[in-house]
Short mmCIF file of C-alpha atoms in Angstrom, two decimals:
data_model
loop_
_atom_site.label_atom_id
_atom_site.label_comp_id
_atom_site.label_asym_id
_atom_site.label_seq_id
_atom_site.Cartn_x
_atom_site.Cartn_y
_atom_site.Cartn_z
CA MET A 1 27.63 48.13 61.99
CA TYR A 2 25.83 50.82 63.88
CA ARG A 3 25.90 54.56 63.04
CA VAL A 4 26.71 57.06 66.27
CA LEU A 5 26.35 60.90 66.36
CA LEU A 6 27.98 62.83 69.27
CA ALA A 7 26.87 66.33 69.45
CA ASP A 8 28.41 68.70 72.20
CA ASP A 9 30.08 72.10 72.30
CA GLU A 10 33.08 70.87 74.10
CA GLY A 11 35.84 69.49 72.00
CA ILE A 12 37.49 67.66 74.95
CA ALA A 13 33.81 66.25 75.65
CA ILE A 14 33.43 65.14 72.20
CA ASP A 15 37.38 63.43 72.34
CA SER A 16 36.72 61.71 75.57
CA LEU A 17 32.77 60.18 73.83
CA THR A 18 34.88 59.30 70.88
CA TYR A 19 37.98 57.98 72.94
CA ILE A 20 36.14 55.97 74.69
CA MET A 21 33.64 54.55 71.61
CA ASP A 22 36.89 53.57 69.25
CA LYS A 23 38.31 51.40 72.35
CA GLU A 24 35.10 49.75 73.73
CA PHE A 25 33.40 48.71 70.45
CA HIS A 26 36.42 49.33 67.95
CA ASP A 27 34.84 48.93 64.19
CA ARG A 28 31.42 47.88 65.55
CA CYS A 29 30.57 51.65 65.22
CA GLU A 30 30.72 54.52 62.85
CA VAL A 31 31.06 57.82 65.12
CA ARG A 32 30.37 61.56 63.57
CA SER A 33 30.36 64.17 65.28
CA ALA A 34 28.88 68.43 65.44
CA ARG A 35 28.90 70.83 68.16
CA SER A 36 25.75 72.88 67.47
CA GLY A 37 22.12 72.16 67.14
CA ARG A 38 22.52 73.38 64.10
CA ALA A 39 25.31 71.10 62.76
CA VAL A 40 23.77 67.94 64.36
CA ILE A 41 20.13 68.16 62.41
CA GLU A 42 21.96 68.83 59.20
CA MET A 43 24.61 66.32 59.64
CA ALA A 44 21.43 63.93 60.87
CA GLU A 45 19.67 64.74 57.72
CA THR A 46 22.65 62.56 56.10
CA PHE A 47 24.53 60.29 58.65
CA ARG A 48 20.74 59.18 59.73
CA PRO A 49 22.36 57.89 62.90
CA ASP A 50 21.04 54.93 65.20
CA ILE A 51 21.99 56.42 67.87
CA ALA A 52 22.45 59.59 68.56
CA VAL A 53 24.32 61.07 72.10
CA MET A 54 23.42 64.44 72.84
CA ASP A 55 24.15 67.31 75.15
CA ILE A 56 21.22 69.29 76.02
CA ARG A 57 22.90 72.57 76.44
CA MET A 58 24.59 73.42 73.22
CA PRO A 59 24.60 76.97 71.71
CA GLY A 60 21.40 78.15 69.12
CA ILE A 61 19.10 75.06 68.92
CA ASP A 62 19.48 73.05 72.09
CA GLY A 63 19.39 69.09 72.42
CA ILE A 64 15.22 69.08 73.23
CA GLU A 65 14.86 70.85 70.04
CA ALA A 66 17.36 68.87 67.63
CA ILE A 67 15.68 65.78 69.04
CA ARG A 68 12.53 67.18 67.92
CA GLU A 69 13.82 67.77 64.54
CA ILE A 70 15.70 65.11 63.87
CA ARG A 71 12.42 62.91 65.01
CA LYS A 72 10.83 64.54 62.19
CA PHE A 73 13.29 62.62 59.63
CA SER A 74 14.34 59.78 61.24
CA PRO A 75 11.92 58.15 63.89
CA ALA A 76 14.17 55.20 64.47
CA THR A 77 17.49 56.93 65.69
CA VAL A 78 18.09 56.07 69.77
CA PHE A 79 18.50 59.17 71.45
CA ILE A 80 20.66 59.45 74.91
CA VAL A 81 20.94 62.40 76.98
CA LEU A 82 23.77 64.37 78.37
CA THR A 83 22.97 66.63 80.88
CA ALA A 84 25.35 68.47 83.64
CA TYR A 85 22.73 68.61 86.19
CA ASP A 86 20.52 66.13 88.18
CA LYS A 87 17.53 67.45 87.86
CA PHE A 88 16.24 69.41 84.37
CA SER A 89 13.00 71.45 83.79
CA PHE A 90 13.09 69.96 80.17
CA ALA A 91 12.91 66.03 81.76
CA LYS A 92 9.38 66.01 80.74
CA ASP A 93 9.89 66.60 77.00
CA ALA A 94 12.71 64.97 76.44
CA LEU A 95 10.92 61.68 77.94
CA ASN A 96 7.71 63.00 75.64
CA LEU A 97 10.24 62.24 72.27
CA GLY A 98 11.55 59.07 73.20
CA VAL A 99 14.88 59.21 74.91
CA MET A 100 16.15 56.05 75.73
CA SER A 101 18.43 57.41 78.57
CA PHE A 102 19.53 60.68 80.38
CA LEU A 103 23.43 60.45 81.57
CA THR A 104 24.96 63.71 83.85
CA LYS A 105 28.17 64.39 83.63
CA PRO A 106 31.17 64.17 84.32
CA LEU A 107 30.54 61.10 82.76
CA ASP A 108 31.19 57.65 84.02
CA ARG A 109 32.93 55.50 82.05
CA LYS A 110 31.10 52.39 82.81
CA ILE A 111 27.65 53.95 82.80
CA PHE A 112 28.80 55.33 79.74
CA VAL A 113 29.42 51.66 77.77
CA ASP A 114 26.45 50.07 78.94
CA THR A 115 24.15 52.09 78.14
CA MET A 116 25.69 52.59 74.85
CA THR A 117 25.42 48.44 74.44
CA GLN A 118 21.59 47.82 76.04
CA ALA A 119 21.29 51.11 73.07
CA MET A 120 23.05 48.62 70.34
CA ALA A 121 20.74 45.45 72.00
CA GLY A 122 17.72 47.73 71.55
CA ILE A 123 18.70 48.45 68.05
CA ASP A 124 19.55 44.81 67.20
CA ARG A 125 15.93 43.88 68.50
CA THR A 126 14.50 45.98 65.69
CA ARG A 127 16.69 44.51 63.29
CA GLU A 128 15.33 41.61 63.86
CA GLN A 129 12.38 41.78 64.05
CA ARG A 130 12.08 44.08 60.93
CA SER A 131 13.88 41.41 59.67
CA ARG A 132 11.47 38.75 60.46
CA GLU A 133 8.23 41.14 59.11
CA LEU A 134 10.04 41.52 56.00
CA SER A 135 10.58 37.52 55.34
CA ASN A 136 7.09 37.07 56.40
CA ARG A 137 5.60 39.74 53.91
CA GLU A 138 7.66 37.60 51.42
CA LYS A 139 6.10 34.40 52.13
CA LEU A 140 2.81 35.90 52.28
CA ASP A 141 3.56 37.20 48.92
CA ALA A 142 4.50 33.91 47.39
CA VAL A 143 1.09 32.51 48.92
CA VAL A 144 -1.48 35.12 48.75
CA PRO A 145 -1.02 34.26 44.47
CA MET A 146 -1.48 30.61 45.68
CA ILE A 147 -4.36 31.16 47.77
CA GLU A 148 -5.94 33.64 44.88
CA SER A 149 -5.46 31.45 41.80
CA GLY A 150 -7.09 28.61 44.20
CA LEU A 151 -10.04 30.57 45.00
CA VAL A 152 -10.25 31.74 41.00
CA TYR A 153 -10.22 27.88 39.85
CA SER A 154 -13.17 27.01 42.90
CA LEU A 155 -15.23 30.13 41.90
CA LEU A 156 -14.88 29.45 38.13
CA LEU A 157 -14.30 25.67 37.39
CA GLN A 158 -17.37 25.10 40.54
CA ASP A 159 -15.93 21.72 40.81
CA THR A 160 -15.00 21.86 44.50
CA SER A 161 -17.41 21.92 47.60
CA PRO A 162 -18.93 25.29 48.99
CA ASP A 163 -16.45 24.88 51.88
CA VAL A 164 -13.43 25.29 50.00
CA THR A 165 -14.42 28.10 48.86
CA ALA A 166 -15.97 29.95 52.15
CA ASN A 167 -11.93 29.00 53.55
CA TYR A 168 -10.84 30.98 50.81
CA CYS A 169 -12.49 33.75 51.40
CA ASN A 170 -11.78 33.92 54.90
CA LEU A 171 -7.74 33.26 53.93
CA LEU A 172 -8.27 36.40 51.84
CA GLU A 173 -10.53 38.27 54.13
CA ILE A 174 -13.32 38.39 51.75
CA PRO A 175 -16.90 39.07 53.07
CA GLU A 176 -18.94 39.94 50.47
CA SER A 177 -21.44 37.07 48.50
CA TYR A 178 -21.63 38.24 45.78
CA GLY A 179 -19.20 39.25 42.89
CA PHE A 180 -18.09 39.43 38.65
CA VAL A 181 -15.27 38.25 36.47
CA ALA A 182 -13.42 40.90 34.98
CA LEU A 183 -11.15 38.57 31.79
CA LEU A 184 -8.08 40.80 30.80
CA ALA A 185 -6.90 39.23 27.35
CA CYS A 186 -3.73 40.23 25.80
CA GLY A 187 -2.24 40.10 22.06
CA ASP A 188 -0.72 41.25 19.23
CA ALA A 189 -3.39 44.26 16.96
CA ALA A 190 -5.24 41.74 14.61
CA SER A 191 -5.61 41.99 11.39
CA GLY A 192 -9.56 43.24 11.63
CA HIS A 193 -10.85 40.29 9.37
CA GLU A 194 -10.88 37.55 11.80
CA ASN A 195 -14.14 35.17 12.43
CA PRO A 196 -13.94 34.56 15.98
CA GLU A 197 -15.44 30.89 17.59
CA GLN A 198 -18.16 31.15 20.34
CA PRO A 199 -16.41 30.28 23.72
CA ASN A 200 -16.60 26.75 24.45
CA ALA A 201 -18.68 26.42 28.13
CA SER A 202 -16.69 23.18 28.70
CA ALA A 203 -13.72 24.85 28.72
CA PRO A 204 -13.90 27.70 30.37
CA LEU A 205 -10.26 29.45 30.02
CA THR A 206 -9.51 28.52 26.82
CA GLY A 207 -11.35 30.59 24.77
CA SER A 208 -9.81 32.27 21.42
CA GLY A 209 -11.97 34.63 20.28
CA ASP A 210 -11.07 37.52 21.27
CA HIS A 211 -9.86 39.63 18.95
CA LEU A 212 -6.50 39.83 19.78
CA GLY A 213 -3.35 38.05 17.37
CA ASN A 214 -0.73 35.54 18.57
CA PRO A 215 -2.61 34.55 21.76
CA ILE A 216 0.17 31.59 22.48
CA GLY A 217 3.10 33.88 22.17
CA THR A 218 2.22 36.81 23.89
CA GLY A 219 0.72 34.65 26.32
CA ILE A 220 4.29 33.61 26.83
CA ARG A 221 5.65 36.54 26.81
CA LEU A 222 3.35 38.05 29.45
CA GLN A 223 4.70 35.61 32.12
CA LYS A 224 7.67 37.87 32.75
CA TYR A 225 4.62 41.17 33.84
CA TYR A 226 2.51 39.05 35.63
CA ALA A 227 3.70 40.62 38.84
CA LYS A 228 3.58 44.45 37.51
CA ILE A 229 -0.08 43.60 35.92
CA ARG A 230 -0.92 42.27 39.72
CA GLU A 231 -0.33 45.23 41.56
CA ILE A 232 -1.81 47.21 38.38
CA LEU A 233 -5.01 45.31 38.58
CA LYS A 234 -4.88 45.57 42.59
CA GLU A 235 -5.05 49.33 41.93
CA TYR A 236 -8.66 48.78 40.74
CA SER A 237 -9.53 47.16 43.87
CA ALA A 238 -7.57 45.59 46.93
CA HIS A 239 -9.95 43.03 47.00
CA ALA A 240 -9.37 42.16 43.10
CA VAL A 241 -8.68 38.26 43.48
CA ILE A 242 -6.17 37.33 40.56
CA GLY A 243 -6.00 33.94 38.60
CA GLN A 244 -3.10 32.78 36.69
CA ILE A 245 -2.63 33.64 33.02
CA MET A 246 -4.23 30.69 30.67
CA MET A 247 -3.01 31.22 27.14
CA ASN A 248 -3.44 35.03 26.75
CA LYS A 249 -6.00 35.78 29.49
CA ILE A 250 -5.93 36.47 33.85
CA PRO A 251 -9.19 35.63 35.01
CA VAL A 252 -9.97 38.45 37.65
CA PHE A 253 -12.56 37.96 40.00
CA ILE A 254 -13.84 41.51 42.15
CA PRO A 255 -16.19 41.03 44.98
CA TYR A 256 -19.20 42.73 45.08
CA ALA A 257 -21.15 43.77 48.34
CA ALA A 258 -24.72 44.44 46.45
CA ALA A 259 -27.14 41.49 43.87
CA ARG A 260 -26.86 44.06 41.38
CA MET A 261 -24.67 46.96 39.62
CA ASP A 262 -26.37 49.78 38.84
CA TYR A 263 -26.21 52.12 35.81
CA VAL A 264 -23.88 54.30 37.41
CA GLU A 265 -21.62 52.27 39.54
CA ARG A 266 -21.31 50.19 35.65
CA VAL A 267 -19.97 53.75 33.88
CA ARG A 268 -17.99 54.30 36.33
CA VAL A 269 -16.02 50.62 36.59
CA ILE A 270 -15.74 50.73 32.71
CA ASP A 271 -14.04 53.76 32.73
CA ARG A 272 -11.68 52.91 35.28
CA VAL A 273 -10.81 49.70 33.42
CA ARG A 274 -9.78 51.72 30.13
CA ARG A 275 -7.15 53.71 32.66
CA ILE A 276 -6.01 50.64 33.55
CA ILE A 277 -5.55 48.88 30.43
CA SER A 278 -4.19 52.29 28.95
CA ARG A 279 -1.37 52.07 31.77
CA LEU A 280 -0.83 48.47 31.38
CA LYS A 281 0.07 49.11 27.47
CA GLU A 282 2.57 51.07 28.76
CA GLU A 283 4.03 49.01 30.93
CA THR A 284 4.17 46.42 29.13
CA GLY A 285 4.02 47.07 25.56
CA VAL A 286 1.41 44.19 24.92
CA ASN A 287 -2.27 45.45 23.94
CA TYR A 288 -5.04 44.26 25.65
CA ARG A 289 -8.63 43.98 26.11
CA MET A 290 -11.22 43.38 28.89
CA GLY A 291 -14.83 41.64 29.43
CA ILE A 292 -16.80 42.13 32.23
CA GLY A 293 -19.81 39.69 33.34
CA SER A 294 -22.47 40.72 36.07
CA VAL A 295 -22.58 40.93 39.24
CA MET A 296 -23.84 37.04 40.36
CA PRO A 297 -23.61 35.09 43.98
CA LEU A 298 -20.03 33.42 44.61
CA SER A 299 -22.09 29.91 43.70
CA ASP A 300 -22.58 31.17 40.28
CA MET A 301 -19.58 32.98 39.19
CA ARG A 302 -19.24 30.82 36.15
CA THR A 303 -21.83 32.03 34.45
CA SER A 304 -20.25 35.70 35.08
CA TYR A 305 -16.92 34.10 33.73
CA ARG A 306 -18.55 33.00 30.60
CA GLU A 307 -20.59 36.26 29.75
CA ALA A 308 -16.99 38.12 30.40
CA LEU A 309 -15.59 35.35 27.77
CA ARG A 310 -18.82 36.41 25.62
CA SER A 311 -18.45 40.14 25.80
CA LEU A 312 -14.42 39.32 24.29
CA CYS A 313 -15.66 37.50 21.57
CA GLU A 314 -18.85 39.34 20.26
CA ASN A 315 -17.65 42.60 19.54
CA ASN A 316 -13.77 44.78 19.75
CA GLU A 317 -14.46 46.84 21.87
CA THR A 318 -11.64 47.93 24.66
CA VAL A 319 -13.79 47.18 27.59
CA SER A 320 -16.95 44.99 26.99
CA HIS A 321 -19.38 44.68 29.79
CA ALA A 322 -22.30 42.41 29.54
CA ASP A 323 -24.90 44.38 30.67
CA ASP A 324 -24.15 46.22 27.60
CA LEU A 325 -24.80 43.58 25.60
CA PRO A 326 -26.82 40.98 24.35
CA VAL A 327 -24.71 38.18 26.03
CA SER A 328 -26.28 37.70 29.21
CA CYS A 329 -30.37 36.64 30.09
CA THR A 330 -31.96 39.30 31.81
CA TYR A 331 -35.77 38.24 33.16
CA GLU A 332 -38.64 39.87 33.71
CA GLN A 333 -38.46 42.37 36.92
CA ASP A 334 -40.62 40.08 39.47
CA TYR A 335 -39.12 36.55 38.29
CA PRO A 336 -37.55 35.47 41.24
CA ILE A 337 -34.60 34.22 39.46
CA ASP A 338 -32.68 33.56 42.69
CA LEU A 339 -35.28 31.17 43.69
CA GLU A 340 -34.78 29.12 40.79
CA LYS A 341 -30.93 28.93 41.18
CA GLN A 342 -31.43 27.89 44.74
CA LEU A 343 -33.66 25.14 43.66
CA PHE A 344 -31.51 23.94 41.02
CA ASP A 345 -28.54 24.47 43.25
CA SER A 346 -29.83 22.10 45.48
CA VAL A 347 -30.93 19.66 43.38
CA LYS A 348 -27.60 19.24 42.25
CA ASN A 349 -26.06 18.84 45.63
CA GLY A 350 -28.48 16.46 46.39
CA ASN A 351 -30.66 18.34 49.02
CA ILE A 352 -33.77 16.95 49.61
CA ARG A 353 -34.86 19.14 52.08
CA ASP A 354 -34.02 22.52 50.82
CA ALA A 355 -35.08 21.10 46.68
CA GLY A 356 -38.78 20.30 48.22
CA LEU A 357 -38.83 23.70 50.22
CA TYR A 358 -37.67 25.73 47.49
CA ALA A 359 -39.78 24.10 44.77
CA ASP A 360 -42.53 24.39 46.86
CA ARG A 361 -41.84 28.43 47.08
CA PHE A 362 -41.44 29.03 43.28
CA PHE A 363 -44.84 26.72 42.88
CA THR A 364 -46.53 28.83 45.42
CA TRP A 365 -44.75 32.13 43.61
CA MET A 366 -46.84 30.90 40.50
CA GLU A 367 -50.49 30.29 42.14
CA LYS A 368 -50.27 33.51 43.37
CA THR A 369 -48.60 35.81 40.36
CA GLN A 370 -49.35 33.24 37.31
CA VAL A 371 -52.39 31.17 36.79
CA SER A 372 -54.99 33.37 37.01
CA THR A 373 -53.80 34.74 33.80
CA TYR A 374 -50.92 32.18 32.41
CA GLU A 375 -52.22 28.50 33.59
CA ASN A 376 -51.08 26.50 30.65
CA ASN A 377 -47.59 28.85 30.70
CA VAL A 378 -48.04 27.65 34.88
CA ARG A 379 -48.08 24.24 33.40
CA LEU A 380 -44.99 24.07 30.98
CA LYS A 381 -43.15 25.57 33.56
CA THR A 382 -43.46 22.77 35.76
CA ILE A 383 -42.47 20.41 33.57
CA GLU A 384 -39.73 22.01 32.32
CA PHE A 385 -38.31 22.67 35.99
CA VAL A 386 -38.96 18.54 36.15
CA LEU A 387 -37.62 17.23 33.00
CA TRP A 388 -34.35 19.91 33.91
CA ALA A 389 -33.89 18.73 37.49
CA GLU A 390 -33.95 14.93 35.78
CA HIS A 391 -31.14 16.17 33.41
CA ILE A 392 -29.50 16.89 36.03
CA ALA A 393 -29.88 13.48 38.05
CA TYR A 394 -29.06 11.80 34.89
CA GLN A 395 -26.25 13.52 34.62
CA SER A 396 -25.05 12.81 37.87
CA GLY A 397 -25.98 9.10 37.02
CA GLY A 398 -28.86 9.01 39.49
CA LEU A 399 -31.75 7.86 38.12
CA GLY A 400 -29.25 5.07 36.41
CA LEU A 401 -30.06 4.09 32.50
CA TYR A 402 -31.99 6.84 30.66
CA ARG A 403 -35.13 5.15 28.99
CA PHE A 404 -36.85 7.00 25.70
CA ALA A 405 -40.12 5.94 27.09
CA ASP A 406 -39.95 6.55 30.36
CA ARG A 407 -41.91 9.94 30.98
CA GLY A 408 -44.69 9.01 28.34
CA ASP A 409 -47.21 10.22 31.24
CA TYR A 410 -45.98 13.46 32.25
CA LEU A 411 -47.97 15.44 29.39
CA ASN A 412 -50.92 13.90 30.07
CA ILE A 413 -50.16 14.39 34.22
CA ILE A 414 -49.11 17.84 33.22
CA SER A 415 -53.17 18.52 31.15
CA ASP A 416 -55.18 16.26 33.65
CA TYR A 417 -53.87 17.51 37.23
CA THR A 418 -55.32 20.45 38.65
CA ILE A 419 -53.32 23.32 40.21
CA ALA A 420 -53.28 21.71 43.42
CA GLU A 421 -51.97 18.38 42.17
CA LEU A 422 -49.56 19.69 39.87
CA HIS A 423 -48.29 21.87 43.10
CA THR A 424 -47.71 18.12 44.74
CA TRP A 425 -46.81 16.25 41.76
CA PHE A 426 -44.11 19.27 41.17
CA VAL A 427 -42.78 19.02 44.75
CA ALA A 428 -42.60 15.40 44.76
CA LYS A 429 -40.78 14.71 41.59
CA ILE A 430 -38.09 17.56 42.35
CA ARG A 431 -37.53 16.27 45.67
CA ASP A 432 -36.89 13.06 44.00
CA ALA A 433 -34.37 13.92 41.45
CA ALA A 434 -32.22 15.42 44.55
CA GLU A 435 -32.72 12.30 46.37
CA LYS A 436 -31.53 10.34 43.73
CA ILE A 437 -28.78 12.25 43.35
CA ALA A 438 -28.04 12.37 47.35
CA ASP A 439 -28.30 8.15 47.05
CA LYS A 440 -26.17 8.26 44.58
CA ALA A 441 -23.14 10.09 46.55
CA LYS A 442 -23.89 8.27 49.51
CA SER A 443 -23.63 4.91 47.44
CA SER A 444 -20.25 5.64 46.31
CA ALA A 445 -19.31 7.35 49.40
CA SER A 446 -20.13 4.05 51.08
CA ASN A 447 -18.44 1.52 48.65
CA LEU A 448 -15.09 3.32 48.64
CA THR A 449 -15.41 3.33 52.91
CA HIS A 450 -16.48 -0.55 52.60
CA GLN A 451 -13.32 -1.39 50.08
CA ALA A 452 -10.49 1.28 52.51
CA LYS A 453 -12.01 -0.61 55.57
CA GLU A 454 -11.48 -4.16 53.67
CA TYR A 455 -8.20 -3.10 53.06
CA ILE A 456 -7.25 -1.42 56.05
CA ASP A 457 -8.52 -4.98 58.64
CA SER A 458 -6.14 -7.18 55.85
CA HIS A 459 -3.19 -4.57 56.22
CA TYR A 460 -3.51 -3.14 59.63
CA SER A 461 -0.23 -4.66 60.35
CA ARG A 462 1.64 -2.67 57.59
CA ASP A 463 2.96 0.95 57.91
CA LEU A 464 -0.18 1.78 56.94
CA SER A 465 -0.74 5.59 55.85
CA LEU A 466 -3.48 7.50 54.72
CA ASP A 467 -1.95 8.29 51.56
CA ASP A 468 -1.39 4.30 50.98
CA VAL A 469 -5.20 3.62 51.19
CA SER A 470 -5.90 6.59 48.65
CA ARG A 471 -3.73 5.48 46.43
CA GLU A 472 -5.24 1.39 46.91
CA LEU A 473 -8.81 3.39 45.99
CA ASN A 474 -7.38 5.86 43.27
CA ILE A 475 -8.46 9.11 44.84
CA SER A 476 -7.57 11.93 46.91
CA PRO A 477 -6.23 11.44 50.02
CA TYR A 478 -8.48 14.89 50.89
CA TYR A 479 -11.47 13.19 49.50
CA PHE A 480 -10.42 10.08 50.86
CA SER A 481 -9.96 11.37 54.43
CA LYS A 482 -13.56 13.37 53.87
CA ILE A 483 -15.78 10.48 53.46
CA PHE A 484 -14.65 7.98 55.51
CA LYS A 485 -15.25 10.61 58.75
CA GLU A 486 -18.75 11.54 57.04
CA GLU A 487 -19.45 7.52 57.30
CA GLU A 488 -17.27 6.00 60.06
CA GLY A 489 -17.93 8.93 62.30
CA VAL A 490 -13.82 8.81 62.71
CA THR A 491 -11.24 9.95 61.37
CA PHE A 492 -8.77 7.18 59.32
CA ILE A 493 -5.81 7.23 62.18
CA GLU A 494 -8.41 6.25 64.67
CA TYR A 495 -10.12 3.49 62.99
CA LEU A 496 -6.76 1.91 62.24
CA THR A 497 -5.81 2.82 65.76
CA GLY A 498 -8.88 0.92 67.26
CA ILE A 499 -8.10 -2.02 64.50
CA ARG A 500 -4.71 -2.26 65.67
CA LEU A 501 -5.55 -2.32 69.55
CA SER A 502 -8.09 -4.95 69.32
CA HIS A 503 -5.83 -7.29 67.50
CA ALA A 504 -3.23 -6.48 69.92
CA LYS A 505 -6.19 -7.50 73.34
CA LYS A 506 -6.63 -10.89 71.34
CA LEU A 507 -2.96 -11.33 71.40
CA LEU A 508 -2.74 -10.03 75.10
CA ALA A 509 -5.59 -12.62 76.21
CA GLU A 510 -3.61 -15.59 74.53
CA ASN A 511 -0.38 -14.62 76.21
CA LYS A 512 1.61 -16.35 73.99
CA LEU A 513 4.06 -13.75 71.97
CA PRO A 514 5.94 -11.06 74.55
CA VAL A 515 4.55 -7.30 74.50
CA LYS A 516 7.24 -6.66 72.01
CA GLU A 517 6.40 -8.71 69.50
CA ILE A 518 2.87 -7.97 69.88
CA CYS A 519 3.65 -4.41 69.09
CA ALA A 520 5.15 -5.30 66.38
CA ALA A 521 2.33 -7.29 65.00
CA VAL A 522 -0.01 -5.13 64.99
CA GLY A 523 1.76 -2.47 62.52
CA TYR A 524 4.00 -0.32 65.72
CA GLN A 525 7.90 -0.29 65.81
CA ASP A 526 7.69 1.65 69.09
CA PRO A 527 6.80 -0.24 71.92
CA ASN A 528 6.84 2.83 74.00
CA TYR A 529 4.12 4.50 71.81
CA PHE A 530 2.51 1.15 71.96
CA SER A 531 2.12 1.33 75.23
CA ARG A 532 0.72 5.03 75.34
CA LEU A 533 -1.77 4.20 73.20
CA PHE A 534 -3.10 1.35 74.60
CA ARG A 535 -3.14 2.89 78.10
CA ARG A 536 -4.68 5.98 76.56
CA SER A 537 -7.77 3.17 75.17
CA GLU A 538 -7.68 0.77 78.21
CA GLY A 539 -6.83 2.86 80.95
CA VAL A 540 -3.69 0.20 81.72
CA SER A 541 -0.76 -0.75 80.33
CA PRO A 542 -0.37 -4.10 77.96
CA THR A 543 1.50 -5.89 80.63
CA GLU A 544 -1.52 -4.78 83.54
CA TYR A 545 -4.17 -5.47 81.03
CA ARG A 546 -2.29 -9.47 80.18
CA GLU A 547 -2.15 -9.20 83.99
CA SER A 548 -5.97 -9.04 84.50
CA ARG A 549 -6.96 -11.86 82.08
#
């Protein structure tokens, strides 16, 4: 249905146009008319026409001025101008207003019908485009929460690779390298005498001591308000990344441009969150509290999360910030905390080169700033770091069996070595811990790849897929695909294709089976597809290959 507004000061012209519309377009159009500029503007305000056929010369407000006014509140209306003149001084004004077409009087019926048909086709295209845009927006609105949940999971549980986190950030257009976690908790008003438990770091999203009652019940009830909560939280920051409800809590990751948040900004954040919580309670009828962690690098969001959780648990304020409470470790101003973190992250990731580099830099910092005054503290820090790096390696399985007496000589080394010797020993031990983790990971990947190749070599003639092999190895397809490519330098499909074509060449050389049977014998059901793969690999067809032997 198209809404059409006819504007002409001559009644016979209106009747003629209405007759043509009814005869040519039947019930496809709802037609209304007006006979002055003022009347057409007033009618357009309520009717909102898709198409307006406007005579230029009307009493009072002329057609050009009427178009200009209608454009203000109905910008999508398509205008067709009627004029008794071939040339007119207001043509430029009409063109600037986006008039679709000019028709001269006396009106040619065919030209008018063709022009109206063209206008309707344009409206249909616009409607289809709008429909596609709305459909895409609906799909995006459904997908974005899933992507955000994936990023929150990746940041807080830290069991995915940095590349996965980077991909999530790219999808959500997050350029910042820092951020903090705000943890929203909901529940009934607490009785006031509970003794909250300390949060369990190994179960990061299930801490219960948030001073709010009935956490499970309110968490279930909160599901129906999740979309509204997202909407209100997004008002805090368009880039806020909101996780899923887990029990009675929603983790929120806020990207941040700087490595630290100053006092003024912290106060502003707390005030803003207080207003948001007040609105959340008003909109949903549920009590809320929020704990806020410190700004951290993306790789350390789990620490910010733990601070946010402890902020909730260790006081009963509506909004609690870790930097206001004794819940986070603070360092003296000149301590290289970022360098320390880079060192242990490198050890944890089995990055031998970076682990040695950061160990050297850290010890150099101690030599320049601490040795002259606190030499014994430097020796203690050295053994502290070495033992912690080895602890990380033991946890990963890189150092094998733990023996209580294995490190009995460390105390003698720490006390007897010169600072220069200690420097060399420190870097070597840190590198060694990283190397053990790297070797363990490589050994595990090599073993899995070896098992995969044996399975492929034995089952290549079947309809074999990546999922089949992954299931046989009891690992996810994504992880299997990744380690197989890293170990072999080719993808699973490329390797399988190579094995199949190698066996096919042997069978072709024996000249006993028809090509069609060889195709089936090496795992392909479609002879044409087999021939294309073979030609792409060998430069000749299977038959030509056989004839050349």
